[in-house]
XYZ file of C-alpha atoms in Angstrom:
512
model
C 104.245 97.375 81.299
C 104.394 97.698 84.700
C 105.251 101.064 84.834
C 102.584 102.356 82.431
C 100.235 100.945 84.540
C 101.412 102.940 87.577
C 101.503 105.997 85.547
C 97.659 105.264 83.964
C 97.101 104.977 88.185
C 98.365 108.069 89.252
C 97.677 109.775 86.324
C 93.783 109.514 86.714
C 94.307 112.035 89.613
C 95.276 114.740 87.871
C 91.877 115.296 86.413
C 89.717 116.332 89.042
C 91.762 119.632 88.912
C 89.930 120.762 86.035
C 86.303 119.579 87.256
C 86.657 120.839 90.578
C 86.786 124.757 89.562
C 83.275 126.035 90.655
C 81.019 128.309 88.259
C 78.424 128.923 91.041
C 79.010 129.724 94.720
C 76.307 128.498 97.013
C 76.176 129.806 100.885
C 74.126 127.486 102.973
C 73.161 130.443 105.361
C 71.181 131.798 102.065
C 68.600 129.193 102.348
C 68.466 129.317 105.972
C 70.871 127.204 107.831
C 71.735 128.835 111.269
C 74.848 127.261 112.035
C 74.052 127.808 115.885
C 74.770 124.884 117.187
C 71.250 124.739 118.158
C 68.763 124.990 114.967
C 68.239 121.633 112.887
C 69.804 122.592 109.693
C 69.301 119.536 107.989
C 66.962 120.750 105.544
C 68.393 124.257 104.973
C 72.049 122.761 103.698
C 69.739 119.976 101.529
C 67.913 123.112 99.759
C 71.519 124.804 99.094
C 72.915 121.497 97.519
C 69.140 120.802 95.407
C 70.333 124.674 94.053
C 73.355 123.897 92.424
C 72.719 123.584 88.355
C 72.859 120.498 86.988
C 76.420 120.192 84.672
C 77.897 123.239 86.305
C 80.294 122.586 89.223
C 79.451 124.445 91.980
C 80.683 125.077 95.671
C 78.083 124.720 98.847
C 80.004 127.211 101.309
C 79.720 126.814 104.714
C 80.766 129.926 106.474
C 82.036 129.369 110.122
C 80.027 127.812 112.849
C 78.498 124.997 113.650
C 75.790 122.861 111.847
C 73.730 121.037 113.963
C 71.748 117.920 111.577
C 68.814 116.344 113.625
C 66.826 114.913 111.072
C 67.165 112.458 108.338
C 65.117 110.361 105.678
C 64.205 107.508 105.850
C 64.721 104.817 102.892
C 63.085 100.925 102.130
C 66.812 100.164 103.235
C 67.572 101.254 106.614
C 71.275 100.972 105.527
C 70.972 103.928 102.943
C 69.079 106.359 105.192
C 70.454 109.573 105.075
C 70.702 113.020 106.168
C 72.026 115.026 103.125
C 71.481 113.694 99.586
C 74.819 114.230 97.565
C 74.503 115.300 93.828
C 77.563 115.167 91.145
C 79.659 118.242 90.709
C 79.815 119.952 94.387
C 82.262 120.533 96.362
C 81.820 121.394 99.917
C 83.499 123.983 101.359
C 84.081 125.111 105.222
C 86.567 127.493 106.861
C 88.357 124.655 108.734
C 88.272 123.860 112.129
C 85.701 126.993 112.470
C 83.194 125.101 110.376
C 81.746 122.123 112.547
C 78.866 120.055 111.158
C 77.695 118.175 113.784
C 75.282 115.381 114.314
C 72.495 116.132 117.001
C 72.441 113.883 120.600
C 70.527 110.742 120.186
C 69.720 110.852 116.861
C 71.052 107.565 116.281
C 70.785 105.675 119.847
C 67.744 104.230 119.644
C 67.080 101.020 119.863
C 65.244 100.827 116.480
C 67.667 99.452 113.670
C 66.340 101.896 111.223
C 67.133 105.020 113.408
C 70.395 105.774 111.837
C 71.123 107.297 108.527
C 74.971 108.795 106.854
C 75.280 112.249 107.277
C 76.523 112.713 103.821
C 75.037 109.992 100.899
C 75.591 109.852 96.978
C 74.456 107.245 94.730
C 76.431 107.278 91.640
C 77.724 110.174 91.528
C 80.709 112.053 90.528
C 82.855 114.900 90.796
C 82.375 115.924 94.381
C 84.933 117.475 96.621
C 84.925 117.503 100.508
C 87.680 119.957 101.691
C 88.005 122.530 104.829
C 85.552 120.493 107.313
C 85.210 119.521 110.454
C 82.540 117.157 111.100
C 81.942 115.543 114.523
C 79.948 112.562 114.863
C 78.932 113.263 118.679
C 79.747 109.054 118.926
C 79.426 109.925 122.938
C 75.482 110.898 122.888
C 74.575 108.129 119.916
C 76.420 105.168 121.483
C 74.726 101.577 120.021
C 72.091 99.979 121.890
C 72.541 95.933 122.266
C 71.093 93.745 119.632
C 71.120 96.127 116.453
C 72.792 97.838 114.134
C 74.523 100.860 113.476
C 75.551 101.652 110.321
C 75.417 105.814 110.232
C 78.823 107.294 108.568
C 80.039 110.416 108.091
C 80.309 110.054 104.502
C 78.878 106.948 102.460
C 79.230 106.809 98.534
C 77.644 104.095 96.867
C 79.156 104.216 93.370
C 80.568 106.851 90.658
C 83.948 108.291 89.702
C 86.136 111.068 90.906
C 85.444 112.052 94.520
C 88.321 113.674 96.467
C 88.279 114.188 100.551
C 91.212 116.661 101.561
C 91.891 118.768 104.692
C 89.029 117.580 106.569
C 88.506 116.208 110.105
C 86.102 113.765 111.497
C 85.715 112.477 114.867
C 83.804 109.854 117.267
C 82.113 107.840 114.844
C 79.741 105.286 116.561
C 78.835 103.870 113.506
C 79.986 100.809 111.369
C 82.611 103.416 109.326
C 83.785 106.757 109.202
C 83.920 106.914 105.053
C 82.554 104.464 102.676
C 82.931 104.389 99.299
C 81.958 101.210 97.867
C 79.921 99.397 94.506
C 81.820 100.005 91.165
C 83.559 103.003 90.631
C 87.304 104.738 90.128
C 89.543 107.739 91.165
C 88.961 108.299 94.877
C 91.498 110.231 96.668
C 91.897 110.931 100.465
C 94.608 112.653 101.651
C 95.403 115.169 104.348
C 92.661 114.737 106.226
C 92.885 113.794 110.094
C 90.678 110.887 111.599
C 89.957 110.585 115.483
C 87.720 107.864 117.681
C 85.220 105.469 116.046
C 83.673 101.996 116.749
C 84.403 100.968 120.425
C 85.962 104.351 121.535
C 84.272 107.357 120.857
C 86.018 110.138 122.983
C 85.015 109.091 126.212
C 85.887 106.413 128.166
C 82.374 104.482 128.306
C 83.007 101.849 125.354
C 80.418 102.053 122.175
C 80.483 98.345 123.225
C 77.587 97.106 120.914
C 79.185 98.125 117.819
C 81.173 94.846 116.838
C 82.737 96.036 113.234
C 84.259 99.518 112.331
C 86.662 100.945 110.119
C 87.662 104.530 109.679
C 88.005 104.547 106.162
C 86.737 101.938 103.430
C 86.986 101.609 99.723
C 86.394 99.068 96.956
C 86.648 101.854 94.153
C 89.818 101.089 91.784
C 92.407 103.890 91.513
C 91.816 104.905 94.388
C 94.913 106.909 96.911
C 94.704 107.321 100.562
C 97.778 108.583 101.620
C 98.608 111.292 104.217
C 96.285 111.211 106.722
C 96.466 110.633 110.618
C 94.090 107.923 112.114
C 94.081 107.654 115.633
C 92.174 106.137 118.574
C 92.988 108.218 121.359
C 92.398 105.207 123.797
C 94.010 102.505 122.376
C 92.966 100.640 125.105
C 89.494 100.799 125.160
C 89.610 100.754 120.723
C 91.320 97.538 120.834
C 89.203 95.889 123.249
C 86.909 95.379 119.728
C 87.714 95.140 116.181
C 88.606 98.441 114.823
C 90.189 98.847 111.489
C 92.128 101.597 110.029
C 91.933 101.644 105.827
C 90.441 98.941 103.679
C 91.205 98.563 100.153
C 89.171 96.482 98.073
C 90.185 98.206 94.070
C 92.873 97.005 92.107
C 95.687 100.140 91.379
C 95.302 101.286 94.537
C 97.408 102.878 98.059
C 97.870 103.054 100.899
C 100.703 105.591 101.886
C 102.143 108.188 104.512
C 99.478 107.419 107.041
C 100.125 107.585 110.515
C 97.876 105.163 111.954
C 96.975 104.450 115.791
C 95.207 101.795 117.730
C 93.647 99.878 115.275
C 92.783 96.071 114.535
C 94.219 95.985 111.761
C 95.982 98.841 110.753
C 95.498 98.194 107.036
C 93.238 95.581 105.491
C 93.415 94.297 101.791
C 90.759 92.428 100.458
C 89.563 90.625 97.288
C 85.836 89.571 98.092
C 84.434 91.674 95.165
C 86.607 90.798 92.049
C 90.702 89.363 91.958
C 92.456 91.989 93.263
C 95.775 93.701 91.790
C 98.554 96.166 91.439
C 97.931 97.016 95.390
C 100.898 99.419 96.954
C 101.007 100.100 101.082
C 103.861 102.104 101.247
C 105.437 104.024 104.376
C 102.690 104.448 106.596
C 103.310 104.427 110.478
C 101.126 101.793 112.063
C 101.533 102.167 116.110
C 99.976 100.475 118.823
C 98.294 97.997 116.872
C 97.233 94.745 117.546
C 97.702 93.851 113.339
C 99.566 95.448 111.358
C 99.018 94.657 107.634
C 95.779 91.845 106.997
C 94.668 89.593 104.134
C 90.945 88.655 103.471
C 91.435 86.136 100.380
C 88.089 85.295 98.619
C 89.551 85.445 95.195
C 93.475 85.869 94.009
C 95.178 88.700 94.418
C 98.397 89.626 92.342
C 101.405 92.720 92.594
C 101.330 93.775 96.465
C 103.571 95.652 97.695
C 104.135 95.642 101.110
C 107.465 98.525 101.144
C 108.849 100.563 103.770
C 106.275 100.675 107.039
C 106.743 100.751 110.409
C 104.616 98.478 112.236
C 104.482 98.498 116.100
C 102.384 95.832 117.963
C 101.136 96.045 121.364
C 97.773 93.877 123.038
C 94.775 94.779 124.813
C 94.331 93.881 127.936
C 90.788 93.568 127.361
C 90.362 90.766 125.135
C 91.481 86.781 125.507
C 95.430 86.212 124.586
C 95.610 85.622 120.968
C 98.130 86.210 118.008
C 99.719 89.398 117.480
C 100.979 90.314 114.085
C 102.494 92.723 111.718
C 101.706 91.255 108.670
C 98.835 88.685 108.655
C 97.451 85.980 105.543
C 95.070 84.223 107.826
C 94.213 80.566 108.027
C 96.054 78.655 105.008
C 95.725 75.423 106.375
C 92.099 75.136 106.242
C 91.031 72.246 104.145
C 88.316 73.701 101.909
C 87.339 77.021 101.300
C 85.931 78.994 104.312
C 84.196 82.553 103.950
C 85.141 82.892 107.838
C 88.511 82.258 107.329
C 89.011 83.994 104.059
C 91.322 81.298 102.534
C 89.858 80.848 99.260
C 92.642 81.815 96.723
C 96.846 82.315 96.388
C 98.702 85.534 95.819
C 101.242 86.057 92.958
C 103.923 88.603 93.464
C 103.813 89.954 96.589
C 106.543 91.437 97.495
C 107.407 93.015 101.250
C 110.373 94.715 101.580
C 112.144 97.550 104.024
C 109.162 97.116 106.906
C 110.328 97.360 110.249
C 108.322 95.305 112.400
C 108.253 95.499 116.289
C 106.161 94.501 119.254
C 106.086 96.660 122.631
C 104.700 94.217 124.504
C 104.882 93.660 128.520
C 106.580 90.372 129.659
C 103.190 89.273 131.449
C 101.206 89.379 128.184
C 100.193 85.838 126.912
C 99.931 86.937 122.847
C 101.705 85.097 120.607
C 103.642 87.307 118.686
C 104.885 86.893 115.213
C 106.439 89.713 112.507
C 104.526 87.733 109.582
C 102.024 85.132 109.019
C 101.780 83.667 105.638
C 100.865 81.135 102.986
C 99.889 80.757 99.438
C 102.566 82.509 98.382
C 103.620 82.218 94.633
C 106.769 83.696 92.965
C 107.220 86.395 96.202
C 109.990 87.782 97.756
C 110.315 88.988 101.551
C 113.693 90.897 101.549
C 115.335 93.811 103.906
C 113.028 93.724 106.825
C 113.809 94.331 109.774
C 111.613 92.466 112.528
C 112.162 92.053 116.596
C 110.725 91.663 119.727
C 108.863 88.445 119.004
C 107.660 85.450 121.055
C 106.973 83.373 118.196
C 108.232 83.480 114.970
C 109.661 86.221 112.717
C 108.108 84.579 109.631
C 105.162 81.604 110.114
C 104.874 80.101 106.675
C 101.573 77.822 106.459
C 100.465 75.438 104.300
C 97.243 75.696 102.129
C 95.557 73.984 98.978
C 97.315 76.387 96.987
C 101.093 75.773 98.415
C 103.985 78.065 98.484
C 106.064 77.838 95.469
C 109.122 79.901 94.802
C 109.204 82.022 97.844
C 112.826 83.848 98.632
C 113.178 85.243 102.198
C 116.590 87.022 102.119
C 118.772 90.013 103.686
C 116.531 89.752 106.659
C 117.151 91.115 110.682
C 115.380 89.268 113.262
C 116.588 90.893 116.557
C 115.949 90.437 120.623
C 113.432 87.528 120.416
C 111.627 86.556 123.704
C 110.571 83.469 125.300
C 106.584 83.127 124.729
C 104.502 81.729 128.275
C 103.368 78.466 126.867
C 104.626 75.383 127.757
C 103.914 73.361 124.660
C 104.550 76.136 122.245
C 107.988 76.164 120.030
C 109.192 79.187 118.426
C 111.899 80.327 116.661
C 112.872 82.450 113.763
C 111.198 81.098 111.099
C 108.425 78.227 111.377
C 107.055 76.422 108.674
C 103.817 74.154 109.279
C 102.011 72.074 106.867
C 98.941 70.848 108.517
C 96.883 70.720 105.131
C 99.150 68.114 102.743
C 99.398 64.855 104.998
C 97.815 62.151 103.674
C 96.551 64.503 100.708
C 97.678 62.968 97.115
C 99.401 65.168 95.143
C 99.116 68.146 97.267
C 101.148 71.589 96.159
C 102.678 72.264 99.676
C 105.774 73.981 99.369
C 108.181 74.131 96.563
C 111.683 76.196 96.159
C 111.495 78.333 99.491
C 115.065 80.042 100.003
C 115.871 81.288 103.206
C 119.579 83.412 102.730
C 121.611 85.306 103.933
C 119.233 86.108 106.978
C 121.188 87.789 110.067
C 119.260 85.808 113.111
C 120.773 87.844 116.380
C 120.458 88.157 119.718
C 122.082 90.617 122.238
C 120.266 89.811 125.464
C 120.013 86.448 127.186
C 116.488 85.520 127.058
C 115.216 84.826 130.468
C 113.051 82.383 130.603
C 110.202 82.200 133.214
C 110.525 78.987 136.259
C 107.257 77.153 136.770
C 106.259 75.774 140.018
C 107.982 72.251 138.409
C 111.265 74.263 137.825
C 110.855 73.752 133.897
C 111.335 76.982 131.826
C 108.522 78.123 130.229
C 108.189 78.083 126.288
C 110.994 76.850 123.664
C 112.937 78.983 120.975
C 114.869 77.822 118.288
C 116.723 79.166 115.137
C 114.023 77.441 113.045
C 111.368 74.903 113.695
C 110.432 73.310 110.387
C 107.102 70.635 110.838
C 106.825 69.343 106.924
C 105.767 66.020 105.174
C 109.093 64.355 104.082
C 109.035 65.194 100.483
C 108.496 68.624 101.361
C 111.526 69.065 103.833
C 113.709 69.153 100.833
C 112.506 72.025 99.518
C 113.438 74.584 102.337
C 116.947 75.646 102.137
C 118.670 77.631 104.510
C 121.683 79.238 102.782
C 124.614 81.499 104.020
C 122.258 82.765 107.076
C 124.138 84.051 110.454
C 123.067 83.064 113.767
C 124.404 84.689 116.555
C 123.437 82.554 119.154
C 125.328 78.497 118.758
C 121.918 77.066 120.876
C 119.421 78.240 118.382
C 119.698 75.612 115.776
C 117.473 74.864 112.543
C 115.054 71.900 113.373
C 113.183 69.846 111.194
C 110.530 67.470 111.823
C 109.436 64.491 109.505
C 105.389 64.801 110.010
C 105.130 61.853 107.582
């Protein structure tokens, strides 16, 4: 069953082949656009795309230059102002890197919420194509006042079915995203395309400061493939000083795969505040200098993740307070009742993470708290062949929730070179388990059948840990640190696992 349903997934992608050949060629210069650099051609490319027929595909060409769009309309909703109207069957054609569309200097920095608009919009529709663009958000001239918002993206789709963005290039976004595609819809494919600069960094190195909440790319449509593209903040630095995401994918049958992505908070977000999310796939991507790597936003179950074959590198910012760093991150289990701010309203089924390497590049004076994964609510899940190092923490936090942890297998495992962490009452090891939701709570799930086996737990350089002025050594590592109610203790079995190092032992603590 489970393969058919892959197959009906990918499938679905074959069929914009046969809408996407065009009838009717339309050249945007023909209705007047300059593409000087210097002429508002706002209105000329609108007339082009009002020309194509209605049920015919056609192509809007834009010959080589660059499109300069310094108007837009506005709406009752300052969040769907726009500057081109999409219809269904287009696609939008450039010559590359020769054709720039490019929004105009401070079209978008004013201080009025309503003065921002998406460059491209589409409500409902279907069939379109993007391909052979480059399109520069001039972030740099539009940065965000204080006190409003921003919500201006490059291209926002609210809606529809079969839209496909390939070999196109956007850059310093100073908006809330670079792509949108969000409501209902299916079969939304981007691929290829290359991604620079948005939300705090912009190209230049005075931070779009105001803008608290970006992504590059977001998508709630089902069926939907993003795979093959490069993301990057070209100043990591300034980027991570705010929240900056890569991809999020809110539709079931979806993936995430082949992307290289750079300095981003998180790299990859999956999230199930629209409907329970499932059959999700994130799937060799390269995640560098990130401060997440992987992150959960649970609002209703999710089921079938895969988590397979990435390469996660964390770093930290300098810029913002120490906090936890972390490759792959189910937030906040232990909260009590459900929380909208800490997105712990539901447990995941099948979720299985396998073949990540996980690693953080961080300097010895940083104060993070590092940890390879962060998890809890776990049902009938496996963690196997990962490789994770570097660590100041824990390789694998398991925390309790309302939901518990039941049947949970963490096996054929590497956790290599783990450091001692700054804090004096802090105590790490390889795995941690906490359970600060069950005590005292009658019949409460917390965990059930959790094997941890045939884990290699090594360690080829003496950790050196810091002196304080007192001559104690900072911070505390173990082989495990396990913090459970008494009846729950039982249920965590270590089996067959190799520990390279005789002072790192397993620990367990009766919090009864």
């Amino acid at each position: 069953m489970k393969k058919l349903k892959k197959f009906f997934c990918i499938s679905l992608f074959l069929i914009p082949a046969y809408f996407f050949t065009a009838a009717n060629n339309i050249n945007v210069k023909d209705f007047g656009a300059a593409g000087n650099g210097l002429t508002d051609d706002t209105k000329a490319i609108q007339s082009a795309i009002n020309a194509a027929t209605p049920g015919i595909v056609s192509t809007v060409y834009f010959p080589a230059g660059t499109y300069r769009i310094a108007s837009f309309i506005s709406t009752k909703n300052y969040l769907e102002n726009y500057c081109l109207l999409l219809r269904s069957n287009i696609i939008f054609k450039g010559e590359g890197k020769k054709t720039i569309i490019r929004i105009a200097r401070h079209l978008f920095d004013k201080k009025d919420t309503a003065a921002n608009a998406h460059l491209f919009y589409g409500i409902m529709v279907s069939n379109v194509y993007f391909k052979e663009l480059l399109i520069d958000m001039n972030g740099r001239y539009n940065l965000v006042p204080a006190h409003v918002i921003k919500n201006h993206s490059a291209i926002f789709i609210m809606g529809g079915n079969r839209v496909s963005i390939k070999n196109i290039t956007i850059k310093n976004c100073a908006g809330t995203n670079m792509i949108v595609i969000r409501e209902a819809g299916h079969n939304a494919i981007i691929e290829n395309c290359k991604f620079y600069n948005g939300g705090n960094y912009v190209g230049i190195k005075t931070a779009n400061k105001n803008q608290v909440d970006f992504s590059f790319i977001y998508c709630t449509w089902d069926s939907s493939v993003i795979k093959n593209n490069l993301i990057v903040q070209q100043s990591p630095e300034i980027a991570l000083s705010n929240y900056t995401g890569g991809i999020e994918l809110h539709g079931s049958f979806s993936e995430a795969s082949s992307n290289i992505i750079t300095g981003c908070y998180p790299a990859v977000y999956i999230s199930s505040t629209r409907h329970p999310l499932q059959h999700v796939t994130i799937e060799n991507n390269q995640m560098k200098e990130c401060l997440t790597g992987i992150s959960f936003w649970l609002e209703q179950s999710m089921d079938d993740i895969i988590i397979r074959k990435n390469s996660i590198q964390l770093t930290h910012s300098r810029l913002l307070k120490p906090g936890f760093v972390c490759g792959i991150y189910i937030p906040n289990g232990n909260a009590e009742g459900y929380s909208l701010k800490l997105a712990n309203a539901a447990s995941l089924n099948n979720v299985n993470i396998t073949n990540n390497n996980i690693y953080a590049s961080l300097p010895d004076a940083a104060n993070d708290k590092t940890a390879g994964m962060i998890l809890h609510s776990l049902q009938n899940s496996f963690v196997k062949d990962n490789i994770i190092s570097g660590m100041n923490y824990a390789g694998i936090f398991l925390m309790g929730s309302k939901w518990g942890m039941n049947n949970l297998a963490i096996t054929n495992n590497r956790f290599i070179d783990f450091k001692p962490n700054n804090n004096l009452k802090v105590v790490a090891g390889y795995i941690v388990a906490t359970d600060t939701y069950s005590s005292n709570k009658r019949n409460a799930p917390g965990f059930k059948k959790i094997a941890i086996e045939k884990n290699n737990f090594s360690r080829t350089k003496k950790m050196a840990y810091k002196k304080t002025l007192t001559g104690k050594s900072r911070g505390k590592f173990l082989g495990a640190f396990i913090a459970l109610p008494g009846y729950m203790l039982n249920e965590i079995k270590f089996l067959n696992n190799t520990f390279s190092n005789a002072e790192e032992k397993i620990v367990s603590v009766n919090t009864d």
